Short mmCIF file of C-alpha atoms and ligand atoms in Angstrom, two decimals:
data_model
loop_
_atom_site.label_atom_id
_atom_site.label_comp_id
_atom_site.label_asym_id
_atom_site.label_seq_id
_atom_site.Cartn_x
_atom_site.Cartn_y
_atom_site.Cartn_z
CA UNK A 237 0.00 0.00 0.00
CA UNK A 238 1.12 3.25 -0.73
CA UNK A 239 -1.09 5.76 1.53
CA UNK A 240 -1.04 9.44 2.03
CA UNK A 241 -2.45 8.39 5.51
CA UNK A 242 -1.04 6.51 8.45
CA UNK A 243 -1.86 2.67 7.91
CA UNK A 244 -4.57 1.61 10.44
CA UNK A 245 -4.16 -2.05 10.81
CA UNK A 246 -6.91 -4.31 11.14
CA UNK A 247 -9.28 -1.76 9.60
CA UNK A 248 -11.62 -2.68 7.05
CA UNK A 249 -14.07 -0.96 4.70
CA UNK A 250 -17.31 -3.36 3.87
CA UNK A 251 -18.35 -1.49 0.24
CA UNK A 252 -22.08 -0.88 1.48
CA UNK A 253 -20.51 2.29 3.72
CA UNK A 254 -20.41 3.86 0.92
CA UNK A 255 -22.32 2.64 -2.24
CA UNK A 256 -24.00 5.21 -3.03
CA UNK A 257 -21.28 7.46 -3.52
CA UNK A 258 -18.77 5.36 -5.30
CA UNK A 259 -17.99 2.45 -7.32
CA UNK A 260 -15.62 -0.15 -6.58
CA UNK A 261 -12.36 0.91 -8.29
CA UNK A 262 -13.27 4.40 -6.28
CA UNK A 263 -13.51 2.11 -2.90
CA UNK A 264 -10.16 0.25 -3.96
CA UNK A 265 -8.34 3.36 -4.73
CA UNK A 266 -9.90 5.62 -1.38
CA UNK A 267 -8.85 2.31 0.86
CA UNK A 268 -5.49 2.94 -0.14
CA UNK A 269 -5.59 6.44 0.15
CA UNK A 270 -6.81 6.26 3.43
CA UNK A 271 -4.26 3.40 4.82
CA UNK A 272 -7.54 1.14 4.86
CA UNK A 273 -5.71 -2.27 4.34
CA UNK A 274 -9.07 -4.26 4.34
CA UNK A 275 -11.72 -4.16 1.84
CA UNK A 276 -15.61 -6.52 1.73
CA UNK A 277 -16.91 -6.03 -1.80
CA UNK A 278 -20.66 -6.54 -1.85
CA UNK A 279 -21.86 -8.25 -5.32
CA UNK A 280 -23.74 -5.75 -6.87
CA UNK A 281 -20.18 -3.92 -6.96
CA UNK A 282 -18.11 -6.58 -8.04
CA UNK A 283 -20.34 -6.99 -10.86
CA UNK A 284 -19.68 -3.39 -12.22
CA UNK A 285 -15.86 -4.10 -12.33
CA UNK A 286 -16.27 -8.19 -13.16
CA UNK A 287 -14.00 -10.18 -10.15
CA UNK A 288 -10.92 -10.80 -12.31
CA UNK A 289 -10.58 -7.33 -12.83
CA UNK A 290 -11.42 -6.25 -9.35
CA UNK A 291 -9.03 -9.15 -7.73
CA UNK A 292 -6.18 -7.61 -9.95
CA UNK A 293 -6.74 -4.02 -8.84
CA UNK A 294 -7.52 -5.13 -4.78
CA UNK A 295 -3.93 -6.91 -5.49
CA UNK A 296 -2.14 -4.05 -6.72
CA UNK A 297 -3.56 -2.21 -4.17
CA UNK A 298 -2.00 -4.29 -1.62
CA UNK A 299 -5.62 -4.77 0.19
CA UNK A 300 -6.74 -8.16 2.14
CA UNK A 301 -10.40 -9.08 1.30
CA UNK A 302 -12.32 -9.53 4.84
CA UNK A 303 -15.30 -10.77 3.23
CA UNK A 304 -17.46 -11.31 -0.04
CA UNK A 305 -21.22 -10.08 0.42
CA UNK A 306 -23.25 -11.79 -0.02
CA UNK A 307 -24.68 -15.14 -0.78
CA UNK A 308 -27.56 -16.81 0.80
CA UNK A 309 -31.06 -15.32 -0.03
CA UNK A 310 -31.73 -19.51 0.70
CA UNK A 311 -35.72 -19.91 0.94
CA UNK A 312 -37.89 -20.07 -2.04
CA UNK A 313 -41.44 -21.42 -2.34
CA UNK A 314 -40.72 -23.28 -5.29
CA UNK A 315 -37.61 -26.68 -5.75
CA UNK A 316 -36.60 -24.47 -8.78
CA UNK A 317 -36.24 -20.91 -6.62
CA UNK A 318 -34.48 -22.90 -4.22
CA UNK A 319 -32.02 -24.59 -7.10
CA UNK A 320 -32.08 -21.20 -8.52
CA UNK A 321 -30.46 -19.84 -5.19
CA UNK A 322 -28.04 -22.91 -4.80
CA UNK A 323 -26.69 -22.04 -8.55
CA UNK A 324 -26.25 -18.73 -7.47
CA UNK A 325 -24.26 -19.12 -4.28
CA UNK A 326 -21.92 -21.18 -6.73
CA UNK A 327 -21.45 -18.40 -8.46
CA UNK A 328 -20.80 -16.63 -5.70
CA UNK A 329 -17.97 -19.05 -3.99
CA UNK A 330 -16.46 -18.38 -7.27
CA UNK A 331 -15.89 -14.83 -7.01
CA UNK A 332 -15.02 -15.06 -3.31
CA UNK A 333 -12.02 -17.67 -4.46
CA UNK A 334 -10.95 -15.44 -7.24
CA UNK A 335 -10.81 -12.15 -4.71
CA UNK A 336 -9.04 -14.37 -2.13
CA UNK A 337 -11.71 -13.38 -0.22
CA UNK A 338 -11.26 -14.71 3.68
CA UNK A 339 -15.19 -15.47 3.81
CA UNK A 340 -18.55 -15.63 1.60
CA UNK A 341 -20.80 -13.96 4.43
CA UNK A 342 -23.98 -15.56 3.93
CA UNK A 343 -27.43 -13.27 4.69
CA UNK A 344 -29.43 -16.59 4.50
CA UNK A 345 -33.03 -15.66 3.66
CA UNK A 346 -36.61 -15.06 5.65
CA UNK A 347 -39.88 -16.59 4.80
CA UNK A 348 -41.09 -17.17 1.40
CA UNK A 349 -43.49 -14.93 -0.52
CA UNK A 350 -46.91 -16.02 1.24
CA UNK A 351 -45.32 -18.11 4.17
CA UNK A 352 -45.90 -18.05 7.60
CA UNK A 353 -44.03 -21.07 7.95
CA UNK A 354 -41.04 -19.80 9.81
CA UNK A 355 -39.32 -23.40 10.96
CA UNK A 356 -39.80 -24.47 7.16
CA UNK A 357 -37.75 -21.75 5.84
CA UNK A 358 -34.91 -22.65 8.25
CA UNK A 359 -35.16 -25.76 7.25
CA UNK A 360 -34.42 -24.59 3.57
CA UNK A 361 -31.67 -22.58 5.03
CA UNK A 362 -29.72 -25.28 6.07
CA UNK A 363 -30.36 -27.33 3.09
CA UNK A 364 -29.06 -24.66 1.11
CA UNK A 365 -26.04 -24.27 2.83
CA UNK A 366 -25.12 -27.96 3.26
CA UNK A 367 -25.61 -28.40 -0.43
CA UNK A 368 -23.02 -25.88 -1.08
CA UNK A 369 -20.42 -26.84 1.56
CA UNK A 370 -18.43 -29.05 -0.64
CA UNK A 371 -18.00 -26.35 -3.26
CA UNK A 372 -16.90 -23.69 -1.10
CA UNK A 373 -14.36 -26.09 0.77
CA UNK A 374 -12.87 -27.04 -3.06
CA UNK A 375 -12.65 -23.64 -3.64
CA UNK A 376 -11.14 -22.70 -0.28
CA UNK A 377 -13.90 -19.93 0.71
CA UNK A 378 -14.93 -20.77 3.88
CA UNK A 379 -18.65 -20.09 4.18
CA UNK A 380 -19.79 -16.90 7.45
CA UNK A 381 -23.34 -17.75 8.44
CA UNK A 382 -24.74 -14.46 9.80
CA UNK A 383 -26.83 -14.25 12.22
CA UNK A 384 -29.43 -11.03 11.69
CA UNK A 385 -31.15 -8.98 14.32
CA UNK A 386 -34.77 -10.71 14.60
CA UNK A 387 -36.59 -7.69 13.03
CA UNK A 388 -35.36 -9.19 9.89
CA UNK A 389 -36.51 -12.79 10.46
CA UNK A 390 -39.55 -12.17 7.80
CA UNK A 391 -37.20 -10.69 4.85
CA UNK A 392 -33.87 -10.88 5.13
CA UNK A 393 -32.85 -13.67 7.34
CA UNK A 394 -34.40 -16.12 9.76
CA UNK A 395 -31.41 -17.26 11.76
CA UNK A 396 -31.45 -14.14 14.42
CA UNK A 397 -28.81 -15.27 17.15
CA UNK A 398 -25.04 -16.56 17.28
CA UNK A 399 -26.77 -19.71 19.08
CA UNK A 400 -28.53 -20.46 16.29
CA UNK A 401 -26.21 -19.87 13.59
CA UNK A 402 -23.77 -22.12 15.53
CA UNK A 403 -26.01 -24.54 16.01
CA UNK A 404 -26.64 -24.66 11.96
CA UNK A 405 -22.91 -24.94 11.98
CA UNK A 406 -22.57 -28.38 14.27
CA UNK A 407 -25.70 -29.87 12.33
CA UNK A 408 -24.21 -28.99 9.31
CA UNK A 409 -20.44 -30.11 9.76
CA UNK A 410 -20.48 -31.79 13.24
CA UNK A 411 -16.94 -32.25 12.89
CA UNK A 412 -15.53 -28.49 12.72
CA UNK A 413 -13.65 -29.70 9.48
CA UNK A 414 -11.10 -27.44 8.74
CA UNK A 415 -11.04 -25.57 5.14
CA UNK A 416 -7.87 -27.36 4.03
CA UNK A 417 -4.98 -29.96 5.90
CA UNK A 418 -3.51 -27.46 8.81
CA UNK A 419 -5.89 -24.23 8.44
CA UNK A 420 -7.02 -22.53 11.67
CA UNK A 421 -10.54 -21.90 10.10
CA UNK A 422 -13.60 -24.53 9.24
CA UNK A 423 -15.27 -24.16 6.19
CA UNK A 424 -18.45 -23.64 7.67
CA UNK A 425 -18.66 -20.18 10.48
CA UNK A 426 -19.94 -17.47 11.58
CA UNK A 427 -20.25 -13.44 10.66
CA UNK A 428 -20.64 -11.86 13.84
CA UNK A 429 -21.86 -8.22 13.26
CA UNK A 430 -22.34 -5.40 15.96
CA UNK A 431 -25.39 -4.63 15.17
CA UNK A 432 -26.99 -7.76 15.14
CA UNK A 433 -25.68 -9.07 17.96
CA UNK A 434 -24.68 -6.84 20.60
CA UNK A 435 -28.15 -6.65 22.48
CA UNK A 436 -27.95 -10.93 23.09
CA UNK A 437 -27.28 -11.88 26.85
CA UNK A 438 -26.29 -15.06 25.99
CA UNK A 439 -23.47 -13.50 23.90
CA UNK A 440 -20.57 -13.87 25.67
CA UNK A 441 -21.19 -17.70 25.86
CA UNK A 442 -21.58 -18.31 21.92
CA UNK A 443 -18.80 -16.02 20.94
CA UNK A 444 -16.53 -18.67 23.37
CA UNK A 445 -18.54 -21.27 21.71
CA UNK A 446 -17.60 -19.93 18.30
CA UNK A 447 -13.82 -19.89 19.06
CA UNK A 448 -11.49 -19.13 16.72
CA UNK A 449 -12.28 -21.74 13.90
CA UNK A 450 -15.86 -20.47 13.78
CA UNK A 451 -15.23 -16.94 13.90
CA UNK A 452 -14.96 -16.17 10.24
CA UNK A 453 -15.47 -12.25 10.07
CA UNK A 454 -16.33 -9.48 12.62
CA UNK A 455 -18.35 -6.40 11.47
CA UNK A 456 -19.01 -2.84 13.04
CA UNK A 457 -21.27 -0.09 12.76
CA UNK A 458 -23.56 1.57 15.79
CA UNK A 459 -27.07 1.42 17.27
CA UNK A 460 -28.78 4.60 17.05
CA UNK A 461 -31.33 5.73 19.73
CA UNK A 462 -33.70 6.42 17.94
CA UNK A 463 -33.66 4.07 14.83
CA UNK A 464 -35.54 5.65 12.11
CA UNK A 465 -35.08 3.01 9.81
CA UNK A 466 -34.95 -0.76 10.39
CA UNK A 467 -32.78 -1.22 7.49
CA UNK A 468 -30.95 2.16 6.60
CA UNK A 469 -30.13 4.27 9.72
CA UNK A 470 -27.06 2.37 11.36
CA UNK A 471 -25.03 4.56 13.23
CA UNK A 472 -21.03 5.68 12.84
CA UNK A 473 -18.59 4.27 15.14
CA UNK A 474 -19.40 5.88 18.37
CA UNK A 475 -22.55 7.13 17.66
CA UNK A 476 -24.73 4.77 19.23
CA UNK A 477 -25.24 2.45 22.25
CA UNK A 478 -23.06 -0.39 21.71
CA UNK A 479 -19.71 -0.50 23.91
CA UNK A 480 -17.51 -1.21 20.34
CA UNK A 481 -14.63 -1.41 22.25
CA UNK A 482 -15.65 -4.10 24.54
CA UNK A 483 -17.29 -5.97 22.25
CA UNK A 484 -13.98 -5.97 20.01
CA UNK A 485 -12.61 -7.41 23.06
CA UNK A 486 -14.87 -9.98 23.35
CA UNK A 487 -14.66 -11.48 20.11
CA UNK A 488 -10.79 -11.00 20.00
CA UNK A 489 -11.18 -13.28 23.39
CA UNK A 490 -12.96 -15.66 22.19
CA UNK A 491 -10.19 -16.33 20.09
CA UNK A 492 -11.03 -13.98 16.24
CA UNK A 493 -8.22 -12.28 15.28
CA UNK A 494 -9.27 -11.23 11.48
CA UNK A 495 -9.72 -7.46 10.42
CA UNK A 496 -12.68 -5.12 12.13
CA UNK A 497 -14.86 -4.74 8.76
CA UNK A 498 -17.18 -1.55 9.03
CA UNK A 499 -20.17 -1.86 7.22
CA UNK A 500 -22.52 0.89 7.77
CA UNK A 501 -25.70 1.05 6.18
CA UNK A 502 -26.96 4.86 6.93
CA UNK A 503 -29.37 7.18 4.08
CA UNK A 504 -27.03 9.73 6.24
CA UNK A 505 -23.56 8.51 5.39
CA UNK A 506 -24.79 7.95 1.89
CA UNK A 507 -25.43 12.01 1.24
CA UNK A 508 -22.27 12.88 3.05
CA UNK A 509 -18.87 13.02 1.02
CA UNK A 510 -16.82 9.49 0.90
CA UNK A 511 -13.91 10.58 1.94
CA UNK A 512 -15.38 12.59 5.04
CA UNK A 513 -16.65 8.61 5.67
CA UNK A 514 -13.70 7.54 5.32
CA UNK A 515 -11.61 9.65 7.24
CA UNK A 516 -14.58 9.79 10.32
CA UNK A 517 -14.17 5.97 10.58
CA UNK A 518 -10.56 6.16 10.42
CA UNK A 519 -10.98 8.84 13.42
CA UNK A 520 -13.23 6.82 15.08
CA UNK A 521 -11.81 3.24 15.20
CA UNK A 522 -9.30 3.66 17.56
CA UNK A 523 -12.09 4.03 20.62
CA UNK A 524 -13.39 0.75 19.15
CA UNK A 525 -10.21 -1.40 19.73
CA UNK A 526 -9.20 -2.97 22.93
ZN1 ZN B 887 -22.81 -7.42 8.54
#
């Protein structure tokens, strides 16, 4: 990396911060700029730049890929939605193994269109991910179940705590099989995000659960009081409720000791200018590390 900033290691920049502002090759170049040695491309803007190109320019860069975002999307009320989905998550390991990416983060899927039936569609979850296991451990992309805050249970993703997602992990792969001879990782973990998570009182006891072979990924944003939006009012470092710096020590305890990916989704960060983002993360993450 060649920066006009101080390098801030272990700092990532997950692309949805700021999507509206910029395209990848913008991210990529700003990361640098910024001494931002971590970069999560979601897959609307890989597609812009196409993988092999974006892989190349991440390289030259000299950026790590903390994630791919994001496959999943798992329940469908039809066998061909569901195959549909499968075929796509391929796809998907496939552009996570060409980016070198450390994880494909999975956002696994609510209910159906017209379902109520909630235990059905986490049923299909885990179906979907077991039949695309064996892919992503050929390809050497291990595969970051993440757990979503239960408002999103209906439409975005039904598995809502770090329990559960580790508990999709043992049924899945019972035997915490690593990705390849001698890695420290399985193929089959967990995404543990801040704002998903951070409210759980049985936290503490999953993230030790998790340990260091589950814990594929660790993302950060804030809680704002009040949330305006469910989706698209996530709060800047420091901004919110959650105690970011304890919780960073928390899942570094518990054994993760990958890259602090910020990913905030905000309407407000979207109309301010990128690298004012930027640079207020870079500000900001220091209070957030142990
Ligand atoms: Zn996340």
């Amino acid at each position: 990396m060649n920066s006009a900033n101080p390098l801030v290691p272990g700092l990532s920049l997950n692309t949805a911060t700021v999507r509206e502002q910029w395209n990848l090759a913008q991210m990529i170049e700003a990361c640098a700029r910024h001494g931002i040695p971590g970069i999560s491309p979601w897959r609307d803007k890989l597609a812009e730049l196409g993988a092999e190109k974006a892989a190349a320019m991440i390289r030259a860069h000299g950026l790590s890929v903390t994630g791919l975002c994001r496959g999943g999307m798992f329940p469908a009320a039809t066998e061909a939605g569901r195959q549909a989905a499968i075929e796509d998550n391929l796809r998907a390991i496939d552009d996570a193994a060409t980016l070198g990416a450390k994880c494909l983060v999975l956002v696994c899927g609510g209910l159906p269109a017209g379902s109520r039936d909630l235990s059905g569609a986490r049923t299909m979850v885990r179906d979907g991910i077991a039949a695309i296991l064996s892919h992503a451990r050929a390809a050497g992309v291990p595969l970051a179940i993440e757990p979503l805050h239960p408002m999103y249970a209906a439409d975005r993703c039904c598995v809502n705590t770090l329990a559960q997602a580790l508990d999709l992990c043992d049924e899945i792969d019972p035997q915490h099989a690593p990705l390849r001879n001698g890695a420290s990782v399985a193929a089959l973990g967990v995404a543990v995000d801040a704002y998903h998570v951070w409210w759980d009182p049985e936290l503490d006891s999953s993230l030790a659960r998790a340990g260091a072979n589950r814990l594929l990924a660790y993302h950060i944003c804030d809680w704002l009081v009040e949330t305006r939006d469910l989706l698209l009012d996530r709060g800047m470092l420091g901004d919110g409720v959650i105690d970011l710096r304890s919780l960073g020590r928390r899942v570094r305890a518990a054994g993760y000791s990958g890259f602090d990916e910020v990913e905030i989704l905000s309407r407000h960060w979207w109309s301010v200018e990128p690298d004012v983002v930027l640079a207020t993360i870079r500000e900001r993450h220091p209070a957030c590390v142990a």
